[in-house]
């Protein structure tokens, strides 16, 4: 199933994308009027937006750096040389506006946004079938919203560009609340326009469930819990998702796009430039996969200890390797969710799961607040993990118990940093996990805007919180 959608993406990269195609400037330099005339033109351009999610500046690397390694879930480990230095700085809050990973996250996200803006600006006047026009619009709105959500969580006040950028125009920085309000509007349209599912030939495209899940996440972020509840109940009742019975069966190329999966970034190996690097990035040694293992995104001891005894999620999520360093045996944790044996280094078949149904159940519990129903939702997830149910009598506040459950259920899936921010416990959790490398005075809720952007746009205000 996955190979078909990726073939489409490959076609889009070859036929619809150039170095300037997904920059902030529009594609007018490429005779835009001659390109956006047929359904195939729009599909090719849309597919290049999906392909943009694979980029190292988005899900390929920068997002797990910014949303997992920044949190208490993972760290870089002792290596602080070369590329690892950028990760180490992000983990310890010592990066500056010149950090290349942060710059890549900003640029990669805005490239996808720019491509979607061109699609949205050109689709309405065409004579394309109304149903297909709505679907293309919905997909573009979802992809653009997905990027803006990550940018707003990471940077706070950002440019909200909704039309193709024309060189010479001024980019205007807006506050995050304005971005979130736009996302609510756009995602409501996207959910309405998109199908519940696709034929096998189009597995991997955005669906109603994908748009609704992101919408619910945005609504929780801005404190609109009642509205989020409505959306989440709709996902549960109408969109045909279910928990995979065995947690281990969520992971690995053979299990992708399953009944629990709501949206995945599709990768495929084979030397065509669309394989993922997760296996090599996360594995700690060359004994576990083809090519070098870099041991990045290393699970912290705090995360390891967060798993209860007998939790069936532990073994599929993380492993431990004993390595020899300077004649001393060192224990090192590593991420297992993205294990594979790629044919060549950094060319794995492993997808990145962006949203899945377990997150929906836990978000509905969050939207409801403490109640028998919310504990029932949490216990659906715990039951699959082989754990006893919890209730109001279980030690800890409801928020603590829910956040703990989200941490172990969704580890290494880029939810932890947004969760810490949304629950208001960034400082508390990071000092608890990494006080040896993180100074409380350095901890910030927001990343610095890349220096390159500040140089180009002198009216931008640097984020300092």
Short mmCIF file of C-alpha atoms in Angstrom, two decimals:
data_model
loop_
_atom_site.label_atom_id
_atom_site.label_comp_id
_atom_site.label_asym_id
_atom_site.label_seq_id
_atom_site.Cartn_x
_atom_site.Cartn_y
_atom_site.Cartn_z
CA UNK A 1 0.00 0.00 0.00
CA UNK A 2 2.68 2.44 0.96
CA UNK A 3 4.67 2.05 -2.24
CA UNK A 4 1.90 3.47 -4.42
CA UNK A 5 1.55 6.78 -2.64
CA UNK A 6 5.31 7.19 -2.55
CA UNK A 7 5.54 6.59 -6.28
CA UNK A 8 3.12 9.48 -6.68
CA UNK A 9 5.29 11.62 -4.44
CA UNK A 10 8.35 10.70 -6.48
CA UNK A 11 6.58 11.78 -9.64
CA UNK A 12 5.69 15.08 -8.02
CA UNK A 13 9.27 15.75 -7.05
CA UNK A 14 10.45 15.05 -10.58
CA UNK A 15 7.72 16.82 -12.49
CA UNK A 16 6.42 19.52 -10.20
CA UNK A 17 9.27 20.61 -8.04
CA UNK A 18 12.38 22.68 -8.55
CA UNK A 19 14.73 24.36 -6.12
CA UNK A 20 12.45 27.39 -6.02
CA UNK A 21 9.11 25.58 -6.12
CA UNK A 22 8.62 25.35 -2.38
CA UNK A 23 10.35 28.52 -1.28
CA UNK A 24 8.32 31.42 0.09
CA UNK A 25 8.26 33.01 -3.34
CA UNK A 26 5.62 31.62 -5.73
CA UNK A 27 6.44 29.62 -8.82
CA UNK A 28 5.66 32.45 -11.22
CA UNK A 29 9.24 32.25 -12.40
CA UNK A 30 8.40 28.80 -13.79
CA UNK A 31 5.46 29.92 -15.98
CA UNK A 32 2.89 29.15 -13.31
CA UNK A 33 -0.03 29.84 -15.64
CA UNK A 34 0.96 26.94 -17.87
CA UNK A 35 1.30 24.52 -14.98
CA UNK A 36 -1.90 24.72 -12.90
CA UNK A 37 -4.41 23.72 -15.56
CA UNK A 38 -5.23 20.06 -14.97
CA UNK A 39 -6.05 17.75 -12.10
CA UNK A 40 -2.68 16.05 -12.62
CA UNK A 41 -0.92 19.40 -12.17
CA UNK A 42 -2.57 19.96 -8.80
CA UNK A 43 -2.03 16.37 -7.66
CA UNK A 44 1.64 16.60 -8.60
CA UNK A 45 2.05 19.82 -6.65
CA UNK A 46 0.12 18.44 -3.70
CA UNK A 47 2.29 15.33 -3.68
CA UNK A 48 5.39 17.51 -3.49
CA UNK A 49 3.91 18.94 -0.28
CA UNK A 50 3.62 15.42 1.14
CA UNK A 51 7.18 14.77 0.01
CA UNK A 52 8.22 17.90 1.93
CA UNK A 53 7.22 16.17 5.17
CA UNK A 54 10.11 13.74 4.65
CA UNK A 55 12.63 16.57 4.69
CA UNK A 56 15.33 16.72 7.37
CA UNK A 57 13.82 20.07 8.37
CA UNK A 58 10.47 18.46 9.14
CA UNK A 59 9.77 14.86 10.20
CA UNK A 60 13.04 13.53 8.80
CA UNK A 61 15.05 15.00 11.67
CA UNK A 62 14.29 18.51 13.00
CA UNK A 63 10.90 17.68 14.50
CA UNK A 64 12.12 14.80 16.67
CA UNK A 65 14.98 17.02 17.77
CA UNK A 66 12.69 19.91 18.67
CA UNK A 67 9.81 17.98 20.23
CA UNK A 68 11.39 14.85 21.76
CA UNK A 69 15.00 15.73 22.54
CA UNK A 70 13.93 19.11 23.92
CA UNK A 71 11.68 17.30 26.39
CA UNK A 72 12.47 14.96 29.25
CA UNK A 73 12.02 11.91 27.01
CA UNK A 74 15.39 11.85 25.26
CA UNK A 75 18.83 13.40 25.11
CA UNK A 76 21.83 13.38 22.81
CA UNK A 77 24.14 11.48 25.09
CA UNK A 78 27.82 12.25 25.74
CA UNK A 79 28.80 13.00 22.12
CA UNK A 80 28.94 16.78 21.58
CA UNK A 81 31.07 17.04 18.47
CA UNK A 82 30.13 17.84 14.88
CA UNK A 83 26.42 17.47 14.13
CA UNK A 84 25.85 16.11 17.63
CA UNK A 85 26.73 19.51 19.07
CA UNK A 86 23.55 20.99 17.58
CA UNK A 87 21.47 18.29 19.29
CA UNK A 88 23.30 18.66 22.58
CA UNK A 89 22.62 22.39 22.62
CA UNK A 90 18.93 21.89 21.92
CA UNK A 91 18.68 19.30 24.67
CA UNK A 92 20.40 21.59 27.20
CA UNK A 93 18.70 24.86 26.11
CA UNK A 94 22.07 26.34 25.19
CA UNK A 95 21.41 26.75 21.47
CA UNK A 96 21.44 30.20 19.88
CA UNK A 97 19.57 31.58 16.85
CA UNK A 98 22.31 30.18 14.59
CA UNK A 99 21.58 26.53 15.46
CA UNK A 100 21.23 24.70 12.16
CA UNK A 101 18.59 22.22 13.33
CA UNK A 102 16.28 25.01 14.43
CA UNK A 103 16.90 26.87 11.19
CA UNK A 104 16.08 23.68 9.27
CA UNK A 105 12.84 23.23 11.22
CA UNK A 106 11.75 26.76 10.38
CA UNK A 107 12.73 26.59 6.70
CA UNK A 108 11.44 23.07 6.08
CA UNK A 109 8.04 23.91 7.56
CA UNK A 110 7.67 27.11 5.58
CA UNK A 111 8.61 25.35 2.34
CA UNK A 112 5.63 23.03 2.74
CA UNK A 113 3.43 26.01 3.67
CA UNK A 114 4.55 27.93 0.59
CA UNK A 115 3.73 25.03 -1.70
CA UNK A 116 0.27 24.66 -0.14
CA UNK A 117 -0.36 28.39 -0.52
CA UNK A 118 0.25 28.17 -4.26
CA UNK A 119 -2.18 25.25 -4.55
CA UNK A 120 -4.87 27.04 -2.56
CA UNK A 121 -4.45 30.24 -4.55
CA UNK A 122 -4.87 28.47 -7.90
CA UNK A 123 -7.48 25.76 -7.24
CA UNK A 124 -10.65 27.82 -6.83
CA UNK A 125 -10.96 29.35 -10.34
CA UNK A 126 -10.38 26.06 -12.12
CA UNK A 127 -13.08 23.90 -13.68
CA UNK A 128 -11.94 20.77 -11.88
CA UNK A 129 -14.70 18.49 -10.59
CA UNK A 130 -16.11 20.05 -7.39
CA UNK A 131 -15.57 16.97 -5.25
CA UNK A 132 -11.94 16.61 -6.27
CA UNK A 133 -11.40 20.34 -5.89
CA UNK A 134 -12.70 20.13 -2.32
CA UNK A 135 -10.43 17.17 -1.56
CA UNK A 136 -7.32 18.92 -2.89
CA UNK A 137 -8.24 22.02 -0.89
CA UNK A 138 -8.73 19.91 2.24
CA UNK A 139 -5.39 18.16 1.85
CA UNK A 140 -3.53 21.43 1.29
CA UNK A 141 -5.23 23.05 4.31
CA UNK A 142 -4.36 20.07 6.50
CA UNK A 143 -0.71 20.01 5.46
CA UNK A 144 -0.36 23.76 5.90
CA UNK A 145 -2.04 23.57 9.31
CA UNK A 146 0.21 20.72 10.40
CA UNK A 147 3.25 22.88 9.70
CA UNK A 148 1.80 25.98 11.37
CA UNK A 149 0.86 24.00 14.47
CA UNK A 150 4.47 22.89 14.95
CA UNK A 151 5.80 26.36 14.23
CA UNK A 152 3.43 27.99 16.72
CA UNK A 153 4.27 25.47 19.46
CA UNK A 154 7.99 25.85 18.81
CA UNK A 155 8.36 29.58 18.15
CA UNK A 156 5.21 31.31 19.39
CA UNK A 157 4.89 34.51 17.37
CA UNK A 158 5.55 33.75 13.69
CA UNK A 159 4.66 34.99 10.19
CA UNK A 160 1.22 33.72 9.16
CA UNK A 161 1.48 33.66 5.37
CA UNK A 162 -1.74 32.45 3.71
CA UNK A 163 -1.09 33.46 0.12
CA UNK A 164 1.89 33.01 -2.21
CA UNK A 165 4.69 35.29 -1.13
CA UNK A 166 5.76 37.88 -3.70
CA UNK A 167 9.36 39.08 -3.42
CA UNK A 168 9.29 42.58 -1.98
CA UNK A 169 6.22 41.90 0.18
CA UNK A 170 6.58 42.33 3.93
CA UNK A 171 6.16 39.32 6.20
CA UNK A 172 4.12 40.17 9.30
CA UNK A 173 4.78 38.40 12.59
CA UNK A 174 1.59 37.55 14.50
CA UNK A 175 1.02 36.10 17.94
CA UNK A 176 0.45 32.37 18.37
CA UNK A 177 -3.21 32.84 19.31
CA UNK A 178 -3.86 34.32 15.86
CA UNK A 179 -2.18 31.30 14.27
CA UNK A 180 -4.27 28.86 16.30
CA UNK A 181 -7.50 30.69 15.42
CA UNK A 182 -6.63 30.37 11.73
CA UNK A 183 -5.92 26.67 12.19
CA UNK A 184 -9.31 26.06 13.77
CA UNK A 185 -11.02 27.65 10.78
CA UNK A 186 -8.85 25.88 8.21
CA UNK A 187 -9.10 22.46 9.83
CA UNK A 188 -12.87 22.64 10.08
CA UNK A 189 -12.94 23.18 6.31
CA UNK A 190 -10.37 20.43 5.76
CA UNK A 191 -12.33 17.90 7.81
CA UNK A 192 -15.50 18.76 5.91
CA UNK A 193 -13.79 18.40 2.53
CA UNK A 194 -11.76 15.24 3.07
CA UNK A 195 -12.91 11.62 2.77
CA UNK A 196 -12.98 9.20 5.69
CA UNK A 197 -10.65 6.85 3.83
CA UNK A 198 -9.06 6.23 0.43
CA UNK A 199 -8.67 3.32 -1.95
CA UNK A 200 -5.47 1.32 -1.51
CA UNK A 201 -3.87 3.33 -4.32
CA UNK A 202 -3.97 6.51 -2.21
CA UNK A 203 -3.11 5.23 1.28
CA UNK A 204 -1.18 7.92 3.14
CA UNK A 205 -3.18 10.98 2.12
CA UNK A 206 -4.90 13.19 4.70
CA UNK A 207 -8.38 12.10 5.81
CA UNK A 208 -11.23 13.52 7.88
CA UNK A 209 -9.72 11.78 10.89
CA UNK A 210 -6.33 13.41 10.35
CA UNK A 211 -7.82 16.89 10.09
CA UNK A 212 -10.08 16.31 13.09
CA UNK A 213 -7.24 14.97 15.25
CA UNK A 214 -5.10 18.02 14.57
CA UNK A 215 -8.12 20.26 15.14
CA UNK A 216 -8.74 18.66 18.54
CA UNK A 217 -5.07 19.10 19.46
CA UNK A 218 -5.23 22.80 18.57
CA UNK A 219 -8.45 23.26 20.56
CA UNK A 220 -6.89 21.66 23.64
CA UNK A 221 -3.85 23.91 23.20
CA UNK A 222 -6.00 27.04 23.33
CA UNK A 223 -8.15 25.77 26.22
CA UNK A 224 -11.35 25.08 24.28
CA UNK A 225 -11.89 21.69 25.91
CA UNK A 226 -15.62 21.46 25.23
CA UNK A 227 -15.12 22.05 21.51
CA UNK A 228 -12.28 19.54 21.50
CA UNK A 229 -14.58 16.99 23.15
CA UNK A 230 -17.12 17.38 20.34
CA UNK A 231 -14.47 16.80 17.69
CA UNK A 232 -12.91 13.84 19.48
CA UNK A 233 -16.26 12.12 19.98
CA UNK A 234 -16.87 12.49 16.25
CA UNK A 235 -13.55 10.80 15.48
CA UNK A 236 -14.42 7.90 17.78
CA UNK A 237 -17.98 7.42 16.50
CA UNK A 238 -17.63 8.15 12.78
CA UNK A 239 -14.14 7.52 11.44
CA UNK A 240 -13.59 3.79 11.98
CA UNK A 241 -10.38 3.67 14.01
CA UNK A 242 -9.57 1.08 16.66
CA UNK A 243 -6.67 0.14 18.89
CA UNK A 244 -4.37 -2.51 17.48
CA UNK A 245 -4.66 -5.38 20.03
CA UNK A 246 -0.90 -5.84 20.45
CA UNK A 247 1.20 -2.68 20.99
CA UNK A 248 4.22 -4.30 19.36
CA UNK A 249 2.19 -4.67 16.15
CA UNK A 250 2.11 -0.89 15.71
CA UNK A 251 5.77 -0.77 14.67
CA UNK A 252 7.80 -1.97 11.72
CA UNK A 253 7.27 -1.56 7.99
CA UNK A 254 4.90 -4.52 7.82
CA UNK A 255 2.50 -2.88 10.29
CA UNK A 256 2.24 0.61 8.82
CA UNK A 257 -1.06 2.33 7.92
CA UNK A 258 -2.95 0.00 10.26
CA UNK A 259 -6.39 0.37 11.86
CA UNK A 260 -5.02 2.60 14.63
CA UNK A 261 -3.05 4.85 12.30
CA UNK A 262 -4.61 8.23 11.54
CA UNK A 263 -1.76 9.89 9.65
CA UNK A 264 1.78 8.79 8.82
CA UNK A 265 4.61 10.38 6.88
CA UNK A 266 5.34 7.78 4.21
CA UNK A 267 8.92 6.68 3.57
CA UNK A 268 10.24 3.99 1.24
CA UNK A 269 13.70 2.53 0.85
CA UNK A 270 15.34 1.46 -2.37
CA UNK A 271 17.88 4.12 -3.23
CA UNK A 272 15.35 6.63 -4.61
CA UNK A 273 16.00 9.30 -1.99
CA UNK A 274 12.83 8.65 0.02
CA UNK A 275 14.02 6.33 2.75
CA UNK A 276 14.07 7.43 6.38
CA UNK A 277 17.17 7.79 8.55
CA UNK A 278 15.46 6.94 11.85
CA UNK A 279 17.01 3.49 12.24
CA UNK A 280 20.56 4.77 11.79
CA UNK A 281 19.98 7.94 13.79
CA UNK A 282 18.56 6.13 16.82
CA UNK A 283 20.44 2.82 16.93
CA UNK A 284 23.55 2.99 19.12
CA UNK A 285 25.86 0.70 17.14
CA UNK A 286 26.45 -0.81 13.73
CA UNK A 287 25.59 -4.26 15.07
CA UNK A 288 21.86 -3.49 15.04
CA UNK A 289 21.38 -2.34 11.45
CA UNK A 290 23.07 -1.74 8.12
CA UNK A 291 25.46 1.20 8.33
CA UNK A 292 26.44 3.32 11.29
CA UNK A 293 24.33 3.74 14.41
CA UNK A 294 24.57 7.23 15.86
CA UNK A 295 22.70 6.70 19.15
CA UNK A 296 20.81 9.97 18.86
CA UNK A 297 17.50 10.74 20.56
CA UNK A 298 18.57 8.53 23.46
CA UNK A 299 15.80 7.69 25.99
CA UNK A 300 16.47 9.18 29.41
CA UNK A 301 16.59 7.21 32.64
CA UNK A 302 13.52 9.18 33.73
CA UNK A 303 11.54 7.86 30.78
CA UNK A 304 12.78 4.33 31.41
CA UNK A 305 11.58 4.57 35.01
CA UNK A 306 8.20 5.92 33.91
CA UNK A 307 7.19 2.49 32.62
CA UNK A 308 5.42 0.38 35.23
CA UNK A 309 6.58 -3.16 35.89
CA UNK A 310 5.03 -5.43 33.27
CA UNK A 311 4.14 -2.64 30.83
CA UNK A 312 3.99 -4.32 27.44
CA UNK A 313 4.90 -1.06 25.74
CA UNK A 314 8.42 -0.95 27.12
CA UNK A 315 10.15 -3.57 25.01
CA UNK A 316 8.74 -2.42 21.63
CA UNK A 317 9.55 1.21 22.51
CA UNK A 318 13.10 1.17 23.83
CA UNK A 319 16.03 -1.15 24.30
CA UNK A 320 19.32 -1.23 26.16
CA UNK A 321 22.78 -1.96 24.78
CA UNK A 322 25.94 -2.57 26.77
CA UNK A 323 28.88 -0.94 25.03
CA UNK A 324 32.57 -0.66 25.81
CA UNK A 325 33.86 2.91 26.20
CA UNK A 326 37.53 3.30 27.18
CA UNK A 327 37.57 -0.22 28.66
CA UNK A 328 34.47 0.51 30.71
CA UNK A 329 31.09 -1.11 30.09
CA UNK A 330 28.44 1.57 29.62
CA UNK A 331 24.69 0.97 29.49
CA UNK A 332 22.95 2.97 26.78
CA UNK A 333 19.22 3.17 26.07
CA UNK A 334 18.00 3.49 22.50
CA UNK A 335 14.72 3.93 20.62
CA UNK A 336 13.27 0.74 19.12
CA UNK A 337 10.01 1.95 17.52
CA UNK A 338 11.85 2.69 14.27
CA UNK A 339 14.03 -0.41 14.08
CA UNK A 340 14.68 -1.97 10.68
CA UNK A 341 17.56 -3.26 8.60
CA UNK A 342 17.80 -0.76 5.74
CA UNK A 343 19.49 -1.93 2.52
CA UNK A 344 21.88 1.00 2.84
CA UNK A 345 22.55 3.59 5.53
CA UNK A 346 19.78 6.18 6.06
CA UNK A 347 17.44 4.42 3.63
CA UNK A 348 14.87 2.71 5.83
CA UNK A 349 11.32 1.76 4.88
CA UNK A 350 10.04 2.98 8.27
CA UNK A 351 7.25 5.61 8.31
CA UNK A 352 6.80 8.26 10.98
CA UNK A 353 3.44 7.94 12.76
CA UNK A 354 2.10 11.46 13.31
CA UNK A 355 -1.34 10.66 14.78
CA UNK A 356 -2.93 7.45 16.01
CA UNK A 357 -6.13 6.47 17.79
CA UNK A 358 -4.62 6.00 21.26
CA UNK A 359 -3.80 9.72 21.26
CA UNK A 360 -7.45 10.46 20.46
CA UNK A 361 -8.65 8.44 23.46
CA UNK A 362 -6.20 10.18 25.78
CA UNK A 363 -7.06 13.62 24.38
CA UNK A 364 -10.74 12.97 25.02
CA UNK A 365 -9.89 12.09 28.62
CA UNK A 366 -8.04 15.40 28.83
CA UNK A 367 -10.96 17.33 27.36
CA UNK A 368 -13.41 15.74 29.81
CA UNK A 369 -11.31 16.20 32.92
CA UNK A 370 -11.45 13.78 35.83
CA UNK A 371 -14.50 11.53 35.61
CA UNK A 372 -15.34 7.82 35.44
CA UNK A 373 -15.56 8.15 31.64
CA UNK A 374 -12.12 9.72 31.34
CA UNK A 375 -10.56 6.97 33.45
CA UNK A 376 -12.32 4.46 31.22
CA UNK A 377 -10.65 5.99 28.19
CA UNK A 378 -7.22 5.89 29.84
CA UNK A 379 -7.83 2.31 30.91
CA UNK A 380 -8.54 1.23 27.34
CA UNK A 381 -4.97 2.21 26.59
CA UNK A 382 -3.61 0.70 29.80
CA UNK A 383 -5.47 -2.57 29.26
CA UNK A 384 -3.67 -3.12 25.96
CA UNK A 385 -0.40 -2.49 27.79
CA UNK A 386 -1.23 -5.28 30.25
CA UNK A 387 -1.64 -2.89 33.19
CA UNK A 388 -4.24 -2.65 35.93
CA UNK A 389 -6.88 0.09 35.62
CA UNK A 390 -6.53 3.37 37.46
CA UNK A 391 -9.23 5.56 39.01
CA UNK A 392 -9.67 8.60 41.20
CA UNK A 393 -8.19 6.69 44.13
CA UNK A 394 -4.91 6.01 42.36
CA UNK A 395 -2.16 8.28 43.78
CA UNK A 396 -1.54 11.58 41.99
CA UNK A 397 -3.73 14.23 40.46
CA UNK A 398 -5.73 13.42 37.36
CA UNK A 399 -3.46 15.62 35.24
CA UNK A 400 -0.34 13.86 36.57
CA UNK A 401 -1.76 10.43 35.83
CA UNK A 402 -2.90 11.43 32.35
CA UNK A 403 0.43 13.05 31.48
CA UNK A 404 2.30 10.00 32.72
CA UNK A 405 0.14 7.77 30.53
CA UNK A 406 0.70 9.97 27.50
CA UNK A 407 4.45 9.88 28.07
CA UNK A 408 4.82 6.10 27.89
CA UNK A 409 2.10 5.48 25.31
CA UNK A 410 3.33 8.12 22.85
CA UNK A 411 7.06 8.13 23.56
CA UNK A 412 9.27 9.13 20.59
CA UNK A 413 6.26 10.28 18.52
CA UNK A 414 6.87 14.06 18.92
CA UNK A 415 4.06 14.71 21.42
CA UNK A 416 6.04 15.18 24.63
CA UNK A 417 7.23 18.80 24.25
CA UNK A 418 3.76 20.09 23.24
CA UNK A 419 2.29 18.08 26.14
CA UNK A 420 4.69 19.58 28.68
CA UNK A 421 3.86 23.04 27.44
CA UNK A 422 0.10 22.45 27.36
CA UNK A 423 0.09 21.00 30.89
CA UNK A 424 2.36 23.80 32.16
CA UNK A 425 5.06 21.56 33.64
CA UNK A 426 8.10 22.22 31.44
CA UNK A 427 10.46 23.34 34.21
CA UNK A 428 9.29 20.76 36.74
CA UNK A 429 9.70 17.78 34.41
CA UNK A 430 12.98 18.83 32.84
CA UNK A 431 14.71 19.53 36.13
CA UNK A 432 13.45 16.21 37.45
CA UNK A 433 14.90 14.38 34.42
CA UNK A 434 18.04 16.26 33.44
CA UNK A 435 19.21 18.57 36.22
CA UNK A 436 22.76 17.41 35.56
CA UNK A 437 22.82 19.00 32.09
CA UNK A 438 20.04 21.61 32.20
CA UNK A 439 20.05 24.80 34.22
CA UNK A 440 16.64 25.96 35.40
CA UNK A 441 17.51 29.53 34.48
CA UNK A 442 18.11 28.47 30.85
CA UNK A 443 14.79 26.66 30.33
CA UNK A 444 12.53 28.42 27.82
CA UNK A 445 9.09 27.61 26.43
CA UNK A 446 9.99 28.89 22.96
CA UNK A 447 12.83 28.48 20.50
CA UNK A 448 14.75 31.43 19.17
CA UNK A 449 13.69 32.57 15.71
CA UNK A 450 16.59 31.74 13.36
CA UNK A 451 19.03 34.62 12.99
CA UNK A 452 18.75 34.49 9.21
CA UNK A 453 15.06 35.40 9.49
CA UNK A 454 15.77 38.27 11.84
CA UNK A 455 18.40 39.63 9.46
CA UNK A 456 15.96 39.54 6.54
CA UNK A 457 13.00 40.85 8.57
CA UNK A 458 14.26 43.53 10.97
CA UNK A 459 10.75 44.13 12.35
CA UNK A 460 10.56 40.61 13.79
CA UNK A 461 10.76 40.43 17.58
CA UNK A 462 12.95 37.65 18.94
CA UNK A 463 11.17 35.14 21.17
CA UNK A 464 12.69 35.18 24.64
CA UNK A 465 10.38 32.97 26.68
#
